Amino acid sequence: MEHIPMCINGEWIEGEDKITVYNPSTGKPLVTITNATYAQIDDAVRIANEAFEGEEWRNVKPFERGQLLVELAQFIRQNAEHFAKLESLDVGKPLQQAHADVEAAARYFEFYGGAADKVMGDTIPIEDGIFNAVVLEPIGVTVHIVPWNYPIQIMSRSVAAAIATGNAVIVKSAEDTPLTTHEIVKWLNARLPKGIIQHVTGFGKDVGAYLSSHPGIHQITFTGSVPTGIAVMQAAAKNIVPVTLELGGKSPNVVFADANEELALEGVMRAIIQNAGQTCSAGARLLIEKSYKEIFCAKLVERFQQIRIGAGEQNLDMGPVLNANQLKKITTLLELAQRDGKVLIGGKPLRVENYENGYYVEPTIVDGLDVTHPLAVEEIFGPILTVFTFETVEEAIQLANSTDYGLVAGVWTRDIDVAHFMASRIKAGQVFINNYGAAGGIQMPFGGYKKSGIGREKGLVAMRNYTQMKNIAIRYNVQGR
Ligand code: NAI
Ligand code: MG
């Protein structure tokens, strides 16, 4: 079986302690990776600091960093087929969804590449005889802890911004999904000064925890679960290291009776079945105006019946979930749904012919749950939609805001007053009116209210995560010269 080595100090490190990575579509082993040792992580951090302080990296001009990232975007596009295949093998997602992720990754490198020489400071008038400037410097060694649901996209969005701003980057890919990160690091490592890009692999509780508590790092970007986000933040707190956390959600799609039905049906369905529901911004709750519920839900069930499920390579509408653990977590919740609610469609794991050992689950709609039920408030990370009704705009807002999360929300209505009012009252980092996701949104700030996280990724604003702000005040005086 192929082994995916780590990249430390420009070299490819095999390591002793091996972890097997599985293909979610087949349940079969795919490759192995290394569970990095603490000594290897210490090496990576020390080398990153040396590379960051070194003349070679300092002498690369911002526009040159940008050009390199734009070239990487071109490389990704030229090899889109290859990248999509790797991502689909690793995560299980249908090829066409993997293709969309690969294109988004290219867009991130292109976007931040273009912005690399536009990170500008300020001058502030103080008084005659003082010149005051605010400069933005790279922050230092940045750590990127990447989850398994959108490996290439989530890695690219933060790594691109960090390199564009001149940092030394250490990526830790998720133990389930190393493949596309490895390929991108390979390309960057061949072109950047040694140690500016490094890739360490291994279990979160070992490698991730040690890396986030390391006194030699200067910033952490983490995407994943709330408990792990708390652990990362606590570890970073010991060293006063800033964190950018994107911790998922329980995002609502709020559908009013005057919605464009076709758009709303399609939007609500896609928002929960994309990547088999394993999306931070999945539209996991349908909040529907009571008078419209029966008609809308009946039509939604019809659509769910048409969803074709299969292996990534079969390229259907929905693939498997990530692994046996995820399937078990989802199955347990589905049993709760059968017990406490009314399952309108789905509700069980699924056998896919010729892929009997893959981790498949039926797309599911559950009605009749209490708003405090675990399925109504916890992030499930599976293709499970829970339904709740409202009668007034106030009720809709209250329901939309009724979880600890606040990442994204969709609102479907033709009433411009309702749309604006909802947008202003929903506590979420992104609100979409009559769409959900707006084509990926590379340029839009993305992040959470409440437990959905701290800080923003994507967009120009994310470059601030990777810069230090310095104020320089210069007194000038020509008297007595
Ligand atoms: P996780 O949050 O534990 O893992 C995400 C990343 O963090 C992985 O790279 C992992 O190796 C690393 N990690 C784990 N423990 C760590 C620690 N103590 N210190 C530093 N890094 C650590 O999520 P997991 O266990 O893979 O999935 C469990 C649930 O988390 C999912 O069912 C889902 O609800 C949620 N999740 C949310 C994501 C999102 O996009 N917001 C992404 C992945 C998971
Ligand atoms: Mg895998």
XYZ file of C-alpha atoms and ligand atoms in Angstrom:
526
model
C 0.000 0.000 0.000
C 1.240 3.495 -0.798
C 2.552 5.477 2.158
C 2.012 9.242 2.258
C 5.103 10.814 3.830
C 5.212 14.004 5.862
C 7.077 17.044 4.629
C 9.485 18.440 7.240
C 12.373 20.750 6.371
C 11.794 20.140 2.674
C 12.293 16.416 3.119
C 9.912 13.498 2.877
C 9.670 11.745 6.218
C 8.262 8.209 6.403
C 7.926 7.761 10.160
C 7.474 4.577 12.187
C 3.989 4.673 13.663
C 1.621 4.027 10.735
C -2.086 4.842 10.451
C -4.275 3.255 7.777
C -6.513 5.555 5.767
C -9.716 4.037 4.327
C -11.825 4.674 1.271
C -15.318 5.495 2.616
C -16.989 4.229 -0.567
C -15.597 0.699 -0.207
C -14.448 0.521 3.414
C -11.106 -0.739 2.063
C -7.636 0.538 3.014
C -6.378 3.255 0.700
C -2.970 4.453 1.907
C -1.035 4.753 5.153
C 0.216 7.871 6.898
C 2.512 8.504 9.838
C 1.488 9.436 13.346
C 4.179 12.098 13.872
C 6.316 11.927 17.005
C 6.675 14.902 19.333
C 10.325 15.157 18.264
C 9.267 15.418 14.615
C 6.771 18.151 15.498
C 9.459 19.994 17.469
C 11.665 19.786 14.365
C 8.936 21.162 12.136
C 8.282 24.104 14.473
C 11.974 24.926 14.887
C 12.566 24.755 11.138
C 9.506 26.882 10.404
C 10.862 29.571 12.727
C 14.280 29.456 11.088
C 12.740 29.659 7.639
C 10.460 32.504 8.686
C 13.353 34.538 10.111
C 15.663 33.662 7.212
C 16.819 36.091 4.537
C 15.599 33.907 1.705
C 11.904 34.186 2.535
C 12.216 37.829 3.610
C 13.616 38.621 0.164
C 10.688 37.158 -1.713
C 8.590 40.162 -2.672
C 4.865 40.171 -1.951
C 4.007 40.160 -5.664
C 6.317 37.175 -6.176
C 4.517 35.257 -3.440
C 1.302 36.143 -5.235
C 2.568 34.974 -8.622
C 3.547 31.646 -7.150
C 0.069 31.136 -5.691
C -1.543 32.020 -9.008
C 0.706 29.470 -10.703
C -0.427 26.909 -8.164
C -4.031 27.719 -9.056
C -3.171 26.992 -12.707
C -1.474 23.741 -11.756
C -4.557 22.656 -9.794
C -6.821 23.428 -12.749
C -4.566 21.631 -15.212
C -4.680 18.581 -12.959
C -8.290 18.945 -11.844
C -9.142 15.396 -12.917
C -6.366 13.969 -10.752
C -7.132 16.132 -7.716
C -10.860 15.370 -7.917
C -10.165 11.658 -8.084
C -7.931 11.785 -5.003
C -10.446 13.845 -3.047
C -13.266 11.519 -4.021
C -11.274 8.434 -2.962
C -10.341 10.009 0.343
C -13.687 11.539 1.378
C -16.103 9.382 -0.626
C -17.795 12.316 -2.306
C -19.222 12.027 -5.831
C -16.680 13.071 -8.458
C -18.621 16.122 -9.585
C -18.674 17.449 -6.008
C -14.952 16.781 -5.707
C -14.466 18.722 -8.951
C -16.286 21.718 -7.486
C -14.004 21.543 -4.424
C -10.902 21.423 -6.609
C -12.037 24.483 -8.536
C -12.720 26.285 -5.242
C -9.198 25.425 -4.083
C -7.788 26.910 -7.282
C -9.896 30.013 -6.693
C -8.481 30.439 -3.180
C -4.901 30.351 -4.429
C -5.771 32.733 -7.239
C -7.722 35.096 -4.973
C -5.087 35.345 -2.240
C -2.308 35.304 -4.838
C -3.848 38.417 -6.373
C -4.149 40.028 -2.959
C -0.584 39.294 -1.790
C 0.771 42.712 -2.804
C -2.294 44.626 -1.616
C -1.969 44.138 2.126
C -1.684 47.776 3.047
C -1.342 49.634 6.305
C -2.294 53.177 7.261
C -0.847 56.513 8.198
C -2.413 58.388 11.089
C -2.067 62.139 11.647
C -0.765 62.761 15.192
C 0.859 66.195 15.259
C 3.432 68.224 13.394
C 6.822 66.575 13.788
C 5.548 63.029 14.051
C 5.090 60.628 11.180
C 2.914 57.727 12.261
C 2.448 54.564 10.236
C 0.626 51.315 10.839
C 2.250 48.370 9.111
C 0.999 44.817 8.720
C 3.717 42.220 9.151
C 3.429 38.467 8.745
C 2.589 36.891 12.103
C 5.186 34.087 11.971
C 4.593 30.357 12.101
C 0.977 29.527 11.351
C -0.615 26.153 12.067
C -3.505 24.875 9.982
C -5.513 22.000 11.472
C -7.703 20.737 8.673
C -10.795 18.504 8.928
C -11.758 15.660 6.607
C -15.006 16.902 5.068
C -13.554 19.385 2.539
C -9.813 18.762 2.815
C -8.619 20.527 -0.322
C -10.898 23.546 0.081
C -10.373 24.106 3.787
C -6.620 23.609 3.556
C -6.358 25.927 0.556
C -8.416 28.770 1.989
C -6.182 29.288 5.005
C -2.827 28.195 3.593
C -3.226 30.515 0.598
C -3.950 33.509 2.845
C -1.036 32.658 5.161
C 1.524 32.292 2.374
C 0.240 35.378 0.595
C 0.948 37.381 3.756
C 4.465 35.939 4.128
C 4.242 33.377 6.925
C 5.800 29.948 7.482
C 3.068 27.346 7.312
C 2.616 24.000 9.073
C -0.395 21.989 7.902
C -1.864 19.098 9.814
C -4.263 17.206 7.602
C -7.013 15.078 9.139
C -6.000 11.475 9.810
C -8.664 10.318 7.333
C -7.823 12.551 4.390
C -4.159 13.297 3.602
C -4.106 12.931 -0.185
C -4.803 16.312 -1.760
C -2.881 18.198 0.935
C 0.137 16.027 0.197
C -0.045 16.879 -3.518
C -0.318 20.614 -2.935
C 2.473 20.623 -0.368
C 4.628 18.712 -2.861
C 4.150 21.472 -5.433
C 4.767 24.314 -2.970
C 7.730 22.634 -1.304
C 9.556 22.401 -4.629
C 9.260 26.178 -5.092
C 9.359 27.816 -1.652
C 12.392 28.238 0.628
C 12.887 25.102 2.734
C 10.606 25.009 5.766
C 8.077 27.615 4.578
C 5.569 24.861 3.867
C 5.522 21.691 5.970
C 2.976 18.916 6.328
C 2.660 16.809 9.465
C 0.208 13.952 9.801
C -1.308 11.943 12.613
C -4.101 11.696 15.120
C -5.666 14.857 16.439
C -5.337 13.883 20.079
C -1.570 13.344 19.615
C -0.263 15.491 16.793
C -2.991 18.141 16.739
C -2.941 18.615 20.509
C 0.856 18.798 20.730
C 1.100 21.199 17.822
C -1.578 23.541 19.191
C 0.122 23.727 22.598
C 3.549 24.366 21.082
C 5.235 27.539 22.376
C 7.034 28.005 19.039
C 3.967 28.783 16.929
C 2.230 32.133 16.417
C -1.258 31.452 15.112
C -3.687 28.542 14.654
C -6.505 28.124 12.176
C -8.763 25.238 13.081
C -11.927 23.856 11.511
C -13.789 21.033 13.225
C -16.000 20.223 16.187
C -16.792 22.477 19.148
C -15.112 20.254 21.797
C -11.911 20.067 19.762
C -12.114 23.805 19.094
C -12.257 24.391 22.843
C -9.231 22.098 23.344
C -7.283 23.972 20.664
C -8.195 27.341 22.146
C -7.185 26.226 25.645
C -3.881 24.859 24.378
C -3.198 28.083 22.490
C -4.159 30.196 25.496
C -1.164 28.898 27.422
C 1.099 30.637 24.935
C -1.220 33.596 24.138
C -1.467 32.361 20.571
C -4.447 33.684 18.575
C -6.877 31.232 17.043
C -9.282 31.341 14.142
C -11.965 28.744 14.792
C -14.644 27.522 12.422
C -16.748 25.076 14.374
C -19.698 24.123 12.242
C -23.355 24.689 12.866
C -26.967 23.695 12.838
C -27.954 26.100 10.148
C -31.602 26.793 9.317
C -33.359 27.224 6.016
C -36.366 29.432 6.774
C -39.081 28.983 4.157
C -42.064 31.344 3.985
C -45.310 30.484 2.208
C -44.603 33.069 -0.509
C -41.237 31.535 -1.454
C -40.308 30.648 -5.012
C -41.151 26.984 -4.570
C -38.805 25.520 -7.141
C -35.824 27.478 -5.842
C -36.624 26.714 -2.212
C -37.096 22.967 -2.755
C -33.853 22.643 -4.640
C -31.962 24.886 -2.216
C -33.213 23.113 0.909
C -32.413 19.690 -0.519
C -28.917 20.548 -1.784
C -28.027 22.269 1.475
C -28.402 19.019 3.399
C -27.346 16.308 0.947
C -24.193 17.979 -0.349
C -21.225 15.917 0.871
C -23.757 13.616 2.598
C -24.546 16.362 5.102
C -20.932 16.563 6.272
C -20.664 20.275 5.687
C -20.037 22.918 8.353
C -22.664 25.088 6.729
C -25.140 22.258 6.009
C -28.760 23.439 6.046
C -29.718 20.981 8.774
C -33.010 22.503 9.907
C -36.020 23.323 7.777
C -38.120 26.049 9.420
C -41.324 26.247 7.440
C -44.370 28.512 7.665
C -47.129 26.371 9.131
C -49.717 26.975 6.402
C -47.237 25.812 3.759
C -45.780 22.836 5.568
C -47.836 19.979 4.153
C -47.450 20.972 0.515
C -43.777 21.826 0.797
C -42.781 18.745 2.780
C -44.684 16.404 0.432
C -42.786 17.859 -2.530
C -39.502 17.730 -0.650
C -40.052 14.040 0.139
C -40.646 13.412 -3.580
C -37.295 15.033 -4.325
C -35.523 13.058 -1.644
C -36.906 9.874 -3.254
C -35.021 10.758 -6.451
C -31.617 11.135 -4.765
C -29.193 8.542 -6.129
C -26.645 7.258 -3.638
C -23.415 5.464 -4.388
C -19.651 5.323 -4.375
C -17.630 8.435 -5.142
C -16.559 6.978 -8.474
C -20.174 6.266 -9.479
C -20.626 10.023 -9.414
C -24.257 10.110 -8.312
C -26.017 12.674 -6.105
C -24.703 11.550 -2.741
C -21.807 9.455 -1.488
C -21.086 7.666 1.780
C -20.283 9.278 5.117
C -16.645 9.292 6.174
C -16.088 6.224 8.302
C -17.516 3.646 10.696
C -17.477 6.135 13.578
C -19.493 8.718 11.724
C -21.933 6.062 10.535
C -22.366 4.811 14.092
C -22.960 8.324 15.443
C -25.559 8.964 12.718
C -27.235 5.574 13.162
C -27.652 6.175 16.887
C -29.257 9.544 16.199
C -31.529 8.006 13.564
C -32.760 5.488 16.130
C -33.630 8.439 18.372
C -35.450 10.032 15.445
C -37.535 6.878 14.892
C -38.368 6.787 18.592
C -39.131 10.449 19.258
C -40.216 11.897 15.938
C -41.908 11.160 12.655
C -39.541 10.062 9.909
C -40.953 11.335 6.613
C -38.364 9.558 4.487
C -35.135 7.607 5.037
C -34.002 6.905 8.576
C -31.643 3.971 8.122
C -28.158 2.984 6.982
C -28.085 1.800 3.395
C -26.459 -1.039 1.463
C -25.089 -0.088 -1.922
C -24.634 -2.969 -4.341
C -20.976 -3.822 -4.997
C -19.967 -1.434 -2.208
C -21.352 -3.374 0.743
C -18.594 -2.254 3.127
C -19.004 1.443 2.412
C -20.621 3.770 4.954
C -23.924 4.717 3.383
C -26.990 6.236 4.965
C -30.395 7.224 3.594
C -31.173 10.907 3.127
C -33.650 11.547 5.894
C -36.328 14.051 6.867
C -37.594 14.038 10.446
C -40.645 15.907 11.669
C -42.331 16.159 15.053
C -39.307 16.597 17.312
C -39.157 18.924 20.254
C -36.979 21.992 19.539
C -34.653 20.934 22.358
C -34.213 17.352 21.070
C -30.562 16.366 20.381
C -31.370 15.998 16.667
C -32.714 19.542 16.666
C -29.730 21.183 18.322
C -26.616 19.041 17.766
C -24.527 19.025 14.627
C -25.208 15.597 13.094
C -22.905 15.712 10.080
C -25.130 13.413 8.081
C -27.910 13.862 5.467
C -30.603 14.429 8.070
C -33.017 17.324 7.929
C -35.242 18.180 10.888
C -38.474 20.125 10.322
C -40.089 22.779 12.537
C -42.923 25.212 11.893
C -43.559 28.859 12.661
C -46.520 31.182 12.229
C -45.032 34.649 12.590
C -41.815 36.376 11.575
C -40.895 36.681 15.258
C -41.315 32.939 15.730
C -39.177 32.272 12.683
C -36.381 34.438 14.091
C -36.634 32.865 17.498
C -36.392 29.365 16.007
C -33.553 30.305 13.681
C -31.574 31.549 16.677
C -32.531 28.705 18.998
C -29.283 26.689 18.906
C -25.798 27.376 20.265
C -24.574 27.709 16.687
C -24.706 30.600 14.234
C -22.782 29.884 11.056
C -25.148 30.273 8.115
C -28.861 30.775 7.459
C -31.067 30.647 4.370
C -34.268 32.659 4.018
C -36.760 31.961 1.245
C -39.397 34.619 0.607
C -40.522 37.112 -2.041
C -41.321 39.729 0.572
C -38.502 42.257 0.671
C -39.460 43.537 4.122
C -39.425 40.062 5.609
C -36.141 39.244 3.872
C -34.346 42.330 5.205
C -35.822 41.990 8.683
C -34.773 38.340 8.925
C -31.281 39.151 7.664
C -30.881 41.808 10.329
C -32.129 39.626 13.218
C -30.579 36.224 12.490
C -27.424 35.616 14.502
C -25.235 33.963 11.879
C -22.048 34.857 10.052
C -23.691 34.531 6.641
C -27.329 34.993 5.655
C -28.491 33.949 2.203
C -31.750 35.215 0.782
C -33.310 32.998 -1.903
C -30.083 31.054 -2.317
C -27.849 28.990 -0.136
C -24.107 29.335 -0.426
C -23.907 31.728 -3.370
C -21.564 29.561 -5.436
C -18.983 28.882 -2.754
C -18.274 32.455 -1.794
C -14.468 32.611 -1.927
C -14.670 36.404 -1.524
C -17.170 36.498 1.348
C -16.210 36.565 5.016
C -17.147 33.213 6.524
C -17.336 32.325 10.195
C -19.610 32.004 13.127
C -21.618 33.706 15.789
C -21.842 31.954 19.160
C -20.246 28.477 19.295
C -19.786 28.371 15.527
C -16.432 29.994 16.040
C -14.158 32.979 16.318
C -12.884 35.104 13.482
C -13.520 34.930 9.775
C -12.024 32.971 6.929
C -12.414 33.595 3.189
C -12.444 37.053 1.659
C -9.821 39.752 2.100
C -10.609 40.005 5.801
C -9.033 36.576 6.433
C -5.606 37.974 5.604
C -5.740 39.798 8.937
C -5.580 36.408 10.714
C -2.043 36.036 9.418
C -0.665 39.508 10.082
C 0.636 41.378 13.097
C -0.139 45.056 13.317
C 2.696 47.366 14.229
C 2.477 51.084 14.847
C 5.643 53.046 14.061
C 5.849 56.650 15.243
C 8.783 58.726 13.981
C 9.642 62.133 15.382
C 11.387 64.462 12.951
C 13.032 67.719 13.870
C 15.390 69.860 11.790
C 16.068 72.617 14.404
C 19.754 73.096 15.198
C 20.814 71.109 12.185
P -12.434 16.991 15.166
O -12.842 18.392 15.419
O -11.991 16.201 16.352
O -11.261 16.934 14.063
C -10.936 17.964 13.165
C -9.422 18.093 13.052
O -8.873 18.373 14.337
C -8.683 16.835 12.573
O -7.571 17.213 11.804
C -8.214 16.210 13.866
O -7.068 15.405 13.692
C -7.874 17.426 14.691
N -7.922 17.228 16.149
C -8.639 16.316 16.847
N -8.425 16.446 18.169
C -7.542 17.464 18.324
C -6.945 18.091 19.456
N -7.194 17.697 20.694
N -6.104 19.140 19.236
C -5.855 19.577 17.985
N -6.382 19.011 16.890
C -7.227 17.966 17.048
O -13.657 16.277 14.464
P -13.893 14.715 14.140
O -13.651 13.912 15.362
O -13.150 14.357 12.946
O -15.457 14.704 13.811
C -16.436 14.715 14.862
C -17.512 15.728 14.584
O -16.962 17.024 14.495
C -18.273 15.550 13.282
O -19.284 14.595 13.378
C -18.810 16.945 13.072
O -19.981 17.139 13.807
C -17.726 17.836 13.614
N -16.870 18.351 12.526
C -17.144 19.590 12.020
C -16.417 20.078 10.954
C -16.716 21.412 10.346
O -16.514 21.587 9.180
N -17.133 22.378 11.108
C -15.351 19.297 10.315
C -15.105 18.038 10.953
C -15.860 17.584 12.012
Mg -10.459 8.268 4.080
